[in-house]
mmCIF file of C-alpha atoms in Angstrom:
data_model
loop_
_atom_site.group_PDB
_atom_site.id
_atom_site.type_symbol
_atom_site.label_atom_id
_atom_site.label_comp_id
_atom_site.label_asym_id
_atom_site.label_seq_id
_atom_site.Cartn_x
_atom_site.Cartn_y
_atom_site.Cartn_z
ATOM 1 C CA UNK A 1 0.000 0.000 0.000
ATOM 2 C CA UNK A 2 1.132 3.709 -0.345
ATOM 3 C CA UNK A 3 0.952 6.317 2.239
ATOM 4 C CA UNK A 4 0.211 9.605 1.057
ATOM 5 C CA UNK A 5 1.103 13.016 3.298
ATOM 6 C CA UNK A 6 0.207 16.522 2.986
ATOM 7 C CA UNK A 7 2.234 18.026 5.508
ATOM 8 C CA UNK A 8 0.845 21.770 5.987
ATOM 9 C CA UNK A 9 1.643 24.492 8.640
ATOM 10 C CA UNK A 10 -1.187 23.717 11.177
ATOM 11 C CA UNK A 11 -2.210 19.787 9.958
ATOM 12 C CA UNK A 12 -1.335 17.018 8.219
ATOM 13 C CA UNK A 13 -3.590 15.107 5.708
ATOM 14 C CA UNK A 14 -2.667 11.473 4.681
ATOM 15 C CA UNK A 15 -4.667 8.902 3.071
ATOM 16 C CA UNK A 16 -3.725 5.256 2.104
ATOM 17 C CA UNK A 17 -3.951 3.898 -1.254
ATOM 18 C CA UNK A 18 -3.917 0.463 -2.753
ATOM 19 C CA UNK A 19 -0.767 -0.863 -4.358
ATOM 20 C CA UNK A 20 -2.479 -0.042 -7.496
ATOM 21 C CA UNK A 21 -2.065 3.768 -6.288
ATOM 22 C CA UNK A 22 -5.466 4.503 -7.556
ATOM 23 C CA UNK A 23 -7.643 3.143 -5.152
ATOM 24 C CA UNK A 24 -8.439 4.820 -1.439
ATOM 25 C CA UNK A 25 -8.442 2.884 1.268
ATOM 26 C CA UNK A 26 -8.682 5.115 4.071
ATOM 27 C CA UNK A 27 -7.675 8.678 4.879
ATOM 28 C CA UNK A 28 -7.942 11.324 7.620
ATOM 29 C CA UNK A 29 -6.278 14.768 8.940
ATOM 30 C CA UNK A 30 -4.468 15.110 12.335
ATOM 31 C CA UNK A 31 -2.649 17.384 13.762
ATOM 32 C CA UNK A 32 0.839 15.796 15.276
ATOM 33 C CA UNK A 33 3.114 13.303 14.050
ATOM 34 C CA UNK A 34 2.275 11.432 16.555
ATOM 35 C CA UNK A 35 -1.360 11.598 16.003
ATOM 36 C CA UNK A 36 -0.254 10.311 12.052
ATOM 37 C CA UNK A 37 1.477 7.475 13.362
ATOM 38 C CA UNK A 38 -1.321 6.335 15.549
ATOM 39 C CA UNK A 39 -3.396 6.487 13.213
ATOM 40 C CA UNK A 40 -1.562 3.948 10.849
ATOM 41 C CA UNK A 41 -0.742 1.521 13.811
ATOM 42 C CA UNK A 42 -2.906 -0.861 12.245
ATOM 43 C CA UNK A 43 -0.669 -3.038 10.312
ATOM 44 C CA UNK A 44 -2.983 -5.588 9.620
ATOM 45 C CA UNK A 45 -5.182 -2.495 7.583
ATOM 46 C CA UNK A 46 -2.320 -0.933 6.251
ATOM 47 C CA UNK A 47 0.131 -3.029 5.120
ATOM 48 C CA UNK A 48 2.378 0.130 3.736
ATOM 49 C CA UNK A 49 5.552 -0.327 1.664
ATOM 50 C CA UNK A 50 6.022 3.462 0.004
ATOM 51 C CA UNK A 51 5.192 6.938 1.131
ATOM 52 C CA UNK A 52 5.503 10.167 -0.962
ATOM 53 C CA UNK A 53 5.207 13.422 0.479
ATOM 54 C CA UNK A 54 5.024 17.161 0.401
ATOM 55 C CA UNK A 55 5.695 19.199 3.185
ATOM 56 C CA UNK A 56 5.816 22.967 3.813
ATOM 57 C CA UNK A 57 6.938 22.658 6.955
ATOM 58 C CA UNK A 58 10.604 23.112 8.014
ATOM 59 C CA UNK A 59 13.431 21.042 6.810
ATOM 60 C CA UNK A 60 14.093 19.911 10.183
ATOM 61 C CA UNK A 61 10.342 19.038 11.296
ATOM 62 C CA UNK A 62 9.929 17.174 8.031
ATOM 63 C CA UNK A 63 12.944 15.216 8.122
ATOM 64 C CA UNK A 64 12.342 14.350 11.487
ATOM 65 C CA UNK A 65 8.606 12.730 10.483
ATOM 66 C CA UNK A 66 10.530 10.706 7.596
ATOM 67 C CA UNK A 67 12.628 9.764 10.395
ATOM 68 C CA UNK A 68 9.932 8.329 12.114
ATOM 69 C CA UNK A 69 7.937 6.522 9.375
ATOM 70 C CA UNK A 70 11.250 4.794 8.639
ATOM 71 C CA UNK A 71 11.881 3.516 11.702
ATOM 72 C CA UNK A 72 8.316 2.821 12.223
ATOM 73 C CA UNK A 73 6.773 1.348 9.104
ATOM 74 C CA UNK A 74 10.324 0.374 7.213
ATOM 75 C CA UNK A 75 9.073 2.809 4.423
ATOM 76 C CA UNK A 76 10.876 4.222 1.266
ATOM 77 C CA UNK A 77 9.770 7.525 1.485
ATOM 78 C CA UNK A 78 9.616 10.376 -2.063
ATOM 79 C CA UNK A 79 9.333 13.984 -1.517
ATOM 80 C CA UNK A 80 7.967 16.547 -3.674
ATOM 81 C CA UNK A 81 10.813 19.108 -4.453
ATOM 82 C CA UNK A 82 10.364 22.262 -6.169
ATOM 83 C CA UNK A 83 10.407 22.402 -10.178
ATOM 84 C CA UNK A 84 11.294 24.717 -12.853
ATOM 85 C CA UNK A 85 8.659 23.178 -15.373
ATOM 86 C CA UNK A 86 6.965 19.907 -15.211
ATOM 87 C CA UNK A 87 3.645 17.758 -16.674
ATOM 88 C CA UNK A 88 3.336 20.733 -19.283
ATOM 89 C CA UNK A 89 3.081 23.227 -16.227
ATOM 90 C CA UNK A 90 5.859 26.488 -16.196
ATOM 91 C CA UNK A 91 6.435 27.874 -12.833
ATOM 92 C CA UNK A 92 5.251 31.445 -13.027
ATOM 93 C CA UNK A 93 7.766 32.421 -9.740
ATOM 94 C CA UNK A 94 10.665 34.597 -10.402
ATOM 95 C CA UNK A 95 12.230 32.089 -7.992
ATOM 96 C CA UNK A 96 10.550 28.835 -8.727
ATOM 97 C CA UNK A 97 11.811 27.200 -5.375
ATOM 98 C CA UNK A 98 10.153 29.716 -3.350
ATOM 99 C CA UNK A 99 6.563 28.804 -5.026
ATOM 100 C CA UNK A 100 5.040 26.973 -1.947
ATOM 101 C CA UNK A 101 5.103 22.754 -3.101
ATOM 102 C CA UNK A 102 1.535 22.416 -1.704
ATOM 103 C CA UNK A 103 0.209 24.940 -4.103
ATOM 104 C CA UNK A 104 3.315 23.713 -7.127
ATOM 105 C CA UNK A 105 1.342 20.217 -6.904
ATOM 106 C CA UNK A 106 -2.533 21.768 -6.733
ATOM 107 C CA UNK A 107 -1.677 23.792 -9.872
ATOM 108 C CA UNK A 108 -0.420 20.555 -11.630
ATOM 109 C CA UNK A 109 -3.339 18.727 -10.558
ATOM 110 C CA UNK A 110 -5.500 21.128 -11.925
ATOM 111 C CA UNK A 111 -3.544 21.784 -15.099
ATOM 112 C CA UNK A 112 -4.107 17.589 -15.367
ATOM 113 C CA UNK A 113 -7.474 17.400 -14.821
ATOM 114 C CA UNK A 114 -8.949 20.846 -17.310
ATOM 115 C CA UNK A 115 -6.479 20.009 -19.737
ATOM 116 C CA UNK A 116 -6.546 23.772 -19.966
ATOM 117 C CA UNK A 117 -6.713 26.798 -18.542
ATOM 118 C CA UNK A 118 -7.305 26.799 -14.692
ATOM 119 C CA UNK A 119 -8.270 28.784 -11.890
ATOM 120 C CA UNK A 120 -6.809 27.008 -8.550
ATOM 121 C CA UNK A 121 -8.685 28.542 -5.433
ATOM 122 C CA UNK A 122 -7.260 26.912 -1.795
ATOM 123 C CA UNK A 123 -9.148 27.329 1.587
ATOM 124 C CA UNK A 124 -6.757 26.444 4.527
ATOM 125 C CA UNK A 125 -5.021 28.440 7.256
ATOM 126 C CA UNK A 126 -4.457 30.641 3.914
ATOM 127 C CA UNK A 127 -6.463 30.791 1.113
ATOM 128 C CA UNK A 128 -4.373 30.829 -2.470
ATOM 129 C CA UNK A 129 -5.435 31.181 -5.860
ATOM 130 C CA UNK A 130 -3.206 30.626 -8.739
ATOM 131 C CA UNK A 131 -3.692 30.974 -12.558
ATOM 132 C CA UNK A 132 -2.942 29.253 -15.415
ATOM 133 C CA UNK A 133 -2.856 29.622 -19.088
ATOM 134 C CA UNK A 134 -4.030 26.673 -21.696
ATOM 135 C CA UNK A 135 -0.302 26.548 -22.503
ATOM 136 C CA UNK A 136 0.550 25.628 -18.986
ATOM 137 C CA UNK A 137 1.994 29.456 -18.343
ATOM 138 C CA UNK A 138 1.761 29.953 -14.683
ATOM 139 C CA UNK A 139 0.583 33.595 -14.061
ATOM 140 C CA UNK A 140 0.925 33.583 -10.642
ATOM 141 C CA UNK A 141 -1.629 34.281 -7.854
ATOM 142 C CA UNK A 142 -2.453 35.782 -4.789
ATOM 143 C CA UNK A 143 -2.211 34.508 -0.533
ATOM 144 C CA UNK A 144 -4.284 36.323 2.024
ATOM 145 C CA UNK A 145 -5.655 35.384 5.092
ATOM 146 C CA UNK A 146 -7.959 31.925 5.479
ATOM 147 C CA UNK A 147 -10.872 32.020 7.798
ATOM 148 C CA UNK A 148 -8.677 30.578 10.407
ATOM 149 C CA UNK A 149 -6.195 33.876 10.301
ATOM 150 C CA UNK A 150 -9.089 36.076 10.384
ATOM 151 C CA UNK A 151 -10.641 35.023 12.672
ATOM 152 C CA UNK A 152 -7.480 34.155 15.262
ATOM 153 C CA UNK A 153 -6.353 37.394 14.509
ATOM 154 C CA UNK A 154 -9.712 39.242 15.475
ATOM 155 C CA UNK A 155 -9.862 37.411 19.084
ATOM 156 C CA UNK A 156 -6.304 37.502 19.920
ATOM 157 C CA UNK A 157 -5.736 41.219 19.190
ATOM 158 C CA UNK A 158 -9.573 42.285 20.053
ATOM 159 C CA UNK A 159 -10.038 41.618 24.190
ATOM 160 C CA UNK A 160 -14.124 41.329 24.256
ATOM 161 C CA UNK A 161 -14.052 38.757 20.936
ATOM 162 C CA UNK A 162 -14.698 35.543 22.741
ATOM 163 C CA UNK A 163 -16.576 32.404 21.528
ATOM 164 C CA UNK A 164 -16.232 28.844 20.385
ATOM 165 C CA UNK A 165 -16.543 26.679 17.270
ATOM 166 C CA UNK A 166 -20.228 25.432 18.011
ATOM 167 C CA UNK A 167 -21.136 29.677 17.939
ATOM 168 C CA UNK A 168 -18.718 30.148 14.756
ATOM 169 C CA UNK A 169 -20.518 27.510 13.138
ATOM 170 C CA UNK A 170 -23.860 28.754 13.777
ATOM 171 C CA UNK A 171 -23.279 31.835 12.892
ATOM 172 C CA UNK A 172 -22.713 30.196 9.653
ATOM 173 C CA UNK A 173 -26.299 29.738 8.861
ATOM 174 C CA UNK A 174 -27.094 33.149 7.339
ATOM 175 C CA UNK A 175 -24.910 36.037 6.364
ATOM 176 C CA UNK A 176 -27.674 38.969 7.618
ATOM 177 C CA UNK A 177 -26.170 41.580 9.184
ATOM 178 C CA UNK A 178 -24.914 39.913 12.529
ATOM 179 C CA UNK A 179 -26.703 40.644 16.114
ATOM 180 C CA UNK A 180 -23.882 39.482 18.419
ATOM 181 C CA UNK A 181 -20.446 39.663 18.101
ATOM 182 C CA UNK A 182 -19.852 35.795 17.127
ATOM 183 C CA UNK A 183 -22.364 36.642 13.893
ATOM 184 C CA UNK A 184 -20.437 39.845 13.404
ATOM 185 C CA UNK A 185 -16.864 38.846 13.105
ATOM 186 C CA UNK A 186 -18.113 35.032 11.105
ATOM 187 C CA UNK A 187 -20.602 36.779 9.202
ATOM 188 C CA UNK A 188 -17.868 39.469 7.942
ATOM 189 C CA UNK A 189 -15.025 37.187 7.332
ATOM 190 C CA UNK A 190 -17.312 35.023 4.826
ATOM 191 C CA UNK A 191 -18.160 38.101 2.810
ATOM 192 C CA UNK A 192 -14.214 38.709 2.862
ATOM 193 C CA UNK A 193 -13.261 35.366 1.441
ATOM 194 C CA UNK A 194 -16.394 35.229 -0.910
ATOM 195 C CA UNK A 195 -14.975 38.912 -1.888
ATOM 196 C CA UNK A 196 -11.963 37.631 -2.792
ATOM 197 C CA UNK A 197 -13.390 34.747 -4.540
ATOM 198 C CA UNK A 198 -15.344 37.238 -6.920
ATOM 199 C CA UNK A 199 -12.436 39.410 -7.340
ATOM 200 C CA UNK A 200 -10.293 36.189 -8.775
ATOM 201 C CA UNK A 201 -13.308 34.798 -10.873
ATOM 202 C CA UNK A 202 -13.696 38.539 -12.155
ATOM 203 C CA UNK A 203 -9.429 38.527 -13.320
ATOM 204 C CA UNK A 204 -9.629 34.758 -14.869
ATOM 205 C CA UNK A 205 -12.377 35.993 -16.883
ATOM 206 C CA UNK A 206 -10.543 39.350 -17.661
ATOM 207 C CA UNK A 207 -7.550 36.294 -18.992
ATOM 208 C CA UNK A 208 -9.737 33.700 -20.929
ATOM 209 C CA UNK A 209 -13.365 35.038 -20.987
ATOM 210 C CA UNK A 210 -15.594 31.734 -20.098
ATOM 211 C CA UNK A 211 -12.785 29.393 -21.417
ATOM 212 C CA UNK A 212 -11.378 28.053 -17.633
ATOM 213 C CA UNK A 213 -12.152 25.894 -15.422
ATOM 214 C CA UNK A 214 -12.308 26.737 -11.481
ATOM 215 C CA UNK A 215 -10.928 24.364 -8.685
ATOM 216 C CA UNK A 216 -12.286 24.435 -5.080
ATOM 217 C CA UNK A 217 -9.934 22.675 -3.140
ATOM 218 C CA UNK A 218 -8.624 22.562 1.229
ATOM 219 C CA UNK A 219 -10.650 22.275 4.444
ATOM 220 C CA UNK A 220 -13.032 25.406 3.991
ATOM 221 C CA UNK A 221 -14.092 25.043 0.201
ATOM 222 C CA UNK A 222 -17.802 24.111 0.742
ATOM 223 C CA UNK A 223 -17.552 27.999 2.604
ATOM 224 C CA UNK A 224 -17.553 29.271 -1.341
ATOM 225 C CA UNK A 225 -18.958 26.581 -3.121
ATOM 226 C CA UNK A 226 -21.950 27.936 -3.825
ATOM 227 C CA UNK A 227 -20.367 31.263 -4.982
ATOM 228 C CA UNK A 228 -18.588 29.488 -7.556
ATOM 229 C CA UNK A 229 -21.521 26.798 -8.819
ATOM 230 C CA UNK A 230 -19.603 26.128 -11.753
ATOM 231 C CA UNK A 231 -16.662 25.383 -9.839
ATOM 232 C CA UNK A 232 -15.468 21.475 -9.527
ATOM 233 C CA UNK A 233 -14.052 20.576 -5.809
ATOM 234 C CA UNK A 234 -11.606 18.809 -5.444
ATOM 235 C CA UNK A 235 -10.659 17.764 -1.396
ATOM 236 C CA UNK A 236 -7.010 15.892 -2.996
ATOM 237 C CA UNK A 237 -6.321 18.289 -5.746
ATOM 238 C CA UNK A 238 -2.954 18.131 -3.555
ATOM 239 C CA UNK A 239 -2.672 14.653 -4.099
ATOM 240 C CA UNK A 240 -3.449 14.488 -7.821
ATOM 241 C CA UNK A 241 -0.104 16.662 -8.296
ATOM 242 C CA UNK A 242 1.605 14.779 -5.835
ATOM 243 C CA UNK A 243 0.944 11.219 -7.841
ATOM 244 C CA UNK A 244 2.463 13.407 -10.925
ATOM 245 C CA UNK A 245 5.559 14.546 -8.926
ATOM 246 C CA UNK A 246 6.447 11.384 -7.308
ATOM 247 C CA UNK A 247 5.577 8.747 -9.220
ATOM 248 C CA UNK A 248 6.074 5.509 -7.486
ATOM 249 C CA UNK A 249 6.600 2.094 -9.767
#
């Protein structure tokens, strides 16, 4: 089986495949290393040979996790390193190494799956969006703030901001004007990222007119989904470019 890791700033996502590297077998998100390897402690589920990974983390904190799966699970482990050009797909960075690998691989995925032009939109601790052309020119793209910024940000810097997920998520249910302070901040943070949304939708189609496709992709796309009905979302759009960047025989 093969053990597939998105290693990102505040979690990691992993999922198992079949040896076939197609097929799912199971998959989750956690938040330690130790967490990941608990979670794969079954060996009689996972019977893993091969890992491939991409990490933004540090080099330290990610060697350190290949460390462990080694001496763990006995794993040959592939990392995702930055690219000049591959799959079709030019690196639009100045510096190409400096292009964050998590959204390197998303972009590839979504070059692979339009087989054209692209629009690749990424809700997690930071929302991305990155374009690219039908001839697999990367543009570039934009990073701001995810919903988890704004609203850390607002309570750690704002003294009387205080609530909890269950209130966040309620608050969730309508974006009227809010009444308390929970509906408030939520409420105005979701018309921020839908803004943003809009404004990226508005430039693709200042690019390539209707001819692009739009990919929804990390832990708060179904927050914009319905902005973007068109839109396909993808949860492993990650993944997909990680399969094309480490292919494993």
């Amino acid at each position: 089986m093969i053990l597939e890791l998105d290693c990102g700033n505040s979690f990691i996502k992993w999922r198992v495949l079949q040896a076939d590297g197609v097929t799912p077998v199971e998959g989750g998100v956690v938040s330690s290393d130790s967490d990941l390897l608990a979670s794969l402690s079954n060996a009689d589920k996972f019977q893993l040979k091969k890992c491939r990974l991409v990490s933004v983390r540090t080099l330290e904190e990610t060697d350190s996790l290949v460390a462990s799966l080694v001496d763990v699970f006995g794993l040959s482990v592939a990392r995702a390193v930055p690219a000049r050009e591959m799959a079709g797909v030019r690196n639009g960075y100045e510096d190409y190494e400096r292009l964050g690998l998590d959204r390197w691989l998303a972009l590839l995925g979504g070059f692979r799956l339009a087989s054209g032009a692209c629009l690749v939109l990424d809700f997690g601790t930071a929302i991305t969006a990155d374009f690219v052309a039908a001839d697999g020119e990367h543009l570039g793209g934009f990073i701001c703030p995810g919903m988890p910024l704004m609203r850390n940000q607002l309570r750690t810097h704002t003294r009387r901001i205080r609530y909890d997920d269950i209130a966040a998520e309620r608050a969730h249910e309508s974006l009227a004007p809010g009444r308390t302070t929970v509906e408030a901040v939520e409420r105005g943070c979701m018309l921020m990222l839908r803004g943003f949304v809009l404004t990226q939708l508005e430039l693709a189609r200042q690019y390539w007119g209707k001819d692009f496709v739009v990919f929804l992709t990390g832990g708060d796309a179904n927050l914009v989904s319905g902005v973007v009905p068109d839109a396909r979302v993808v949860p492993d759009l990650v993944f997909v470019g990680l399969a094309m960047a480490c292919p494993l025989s």
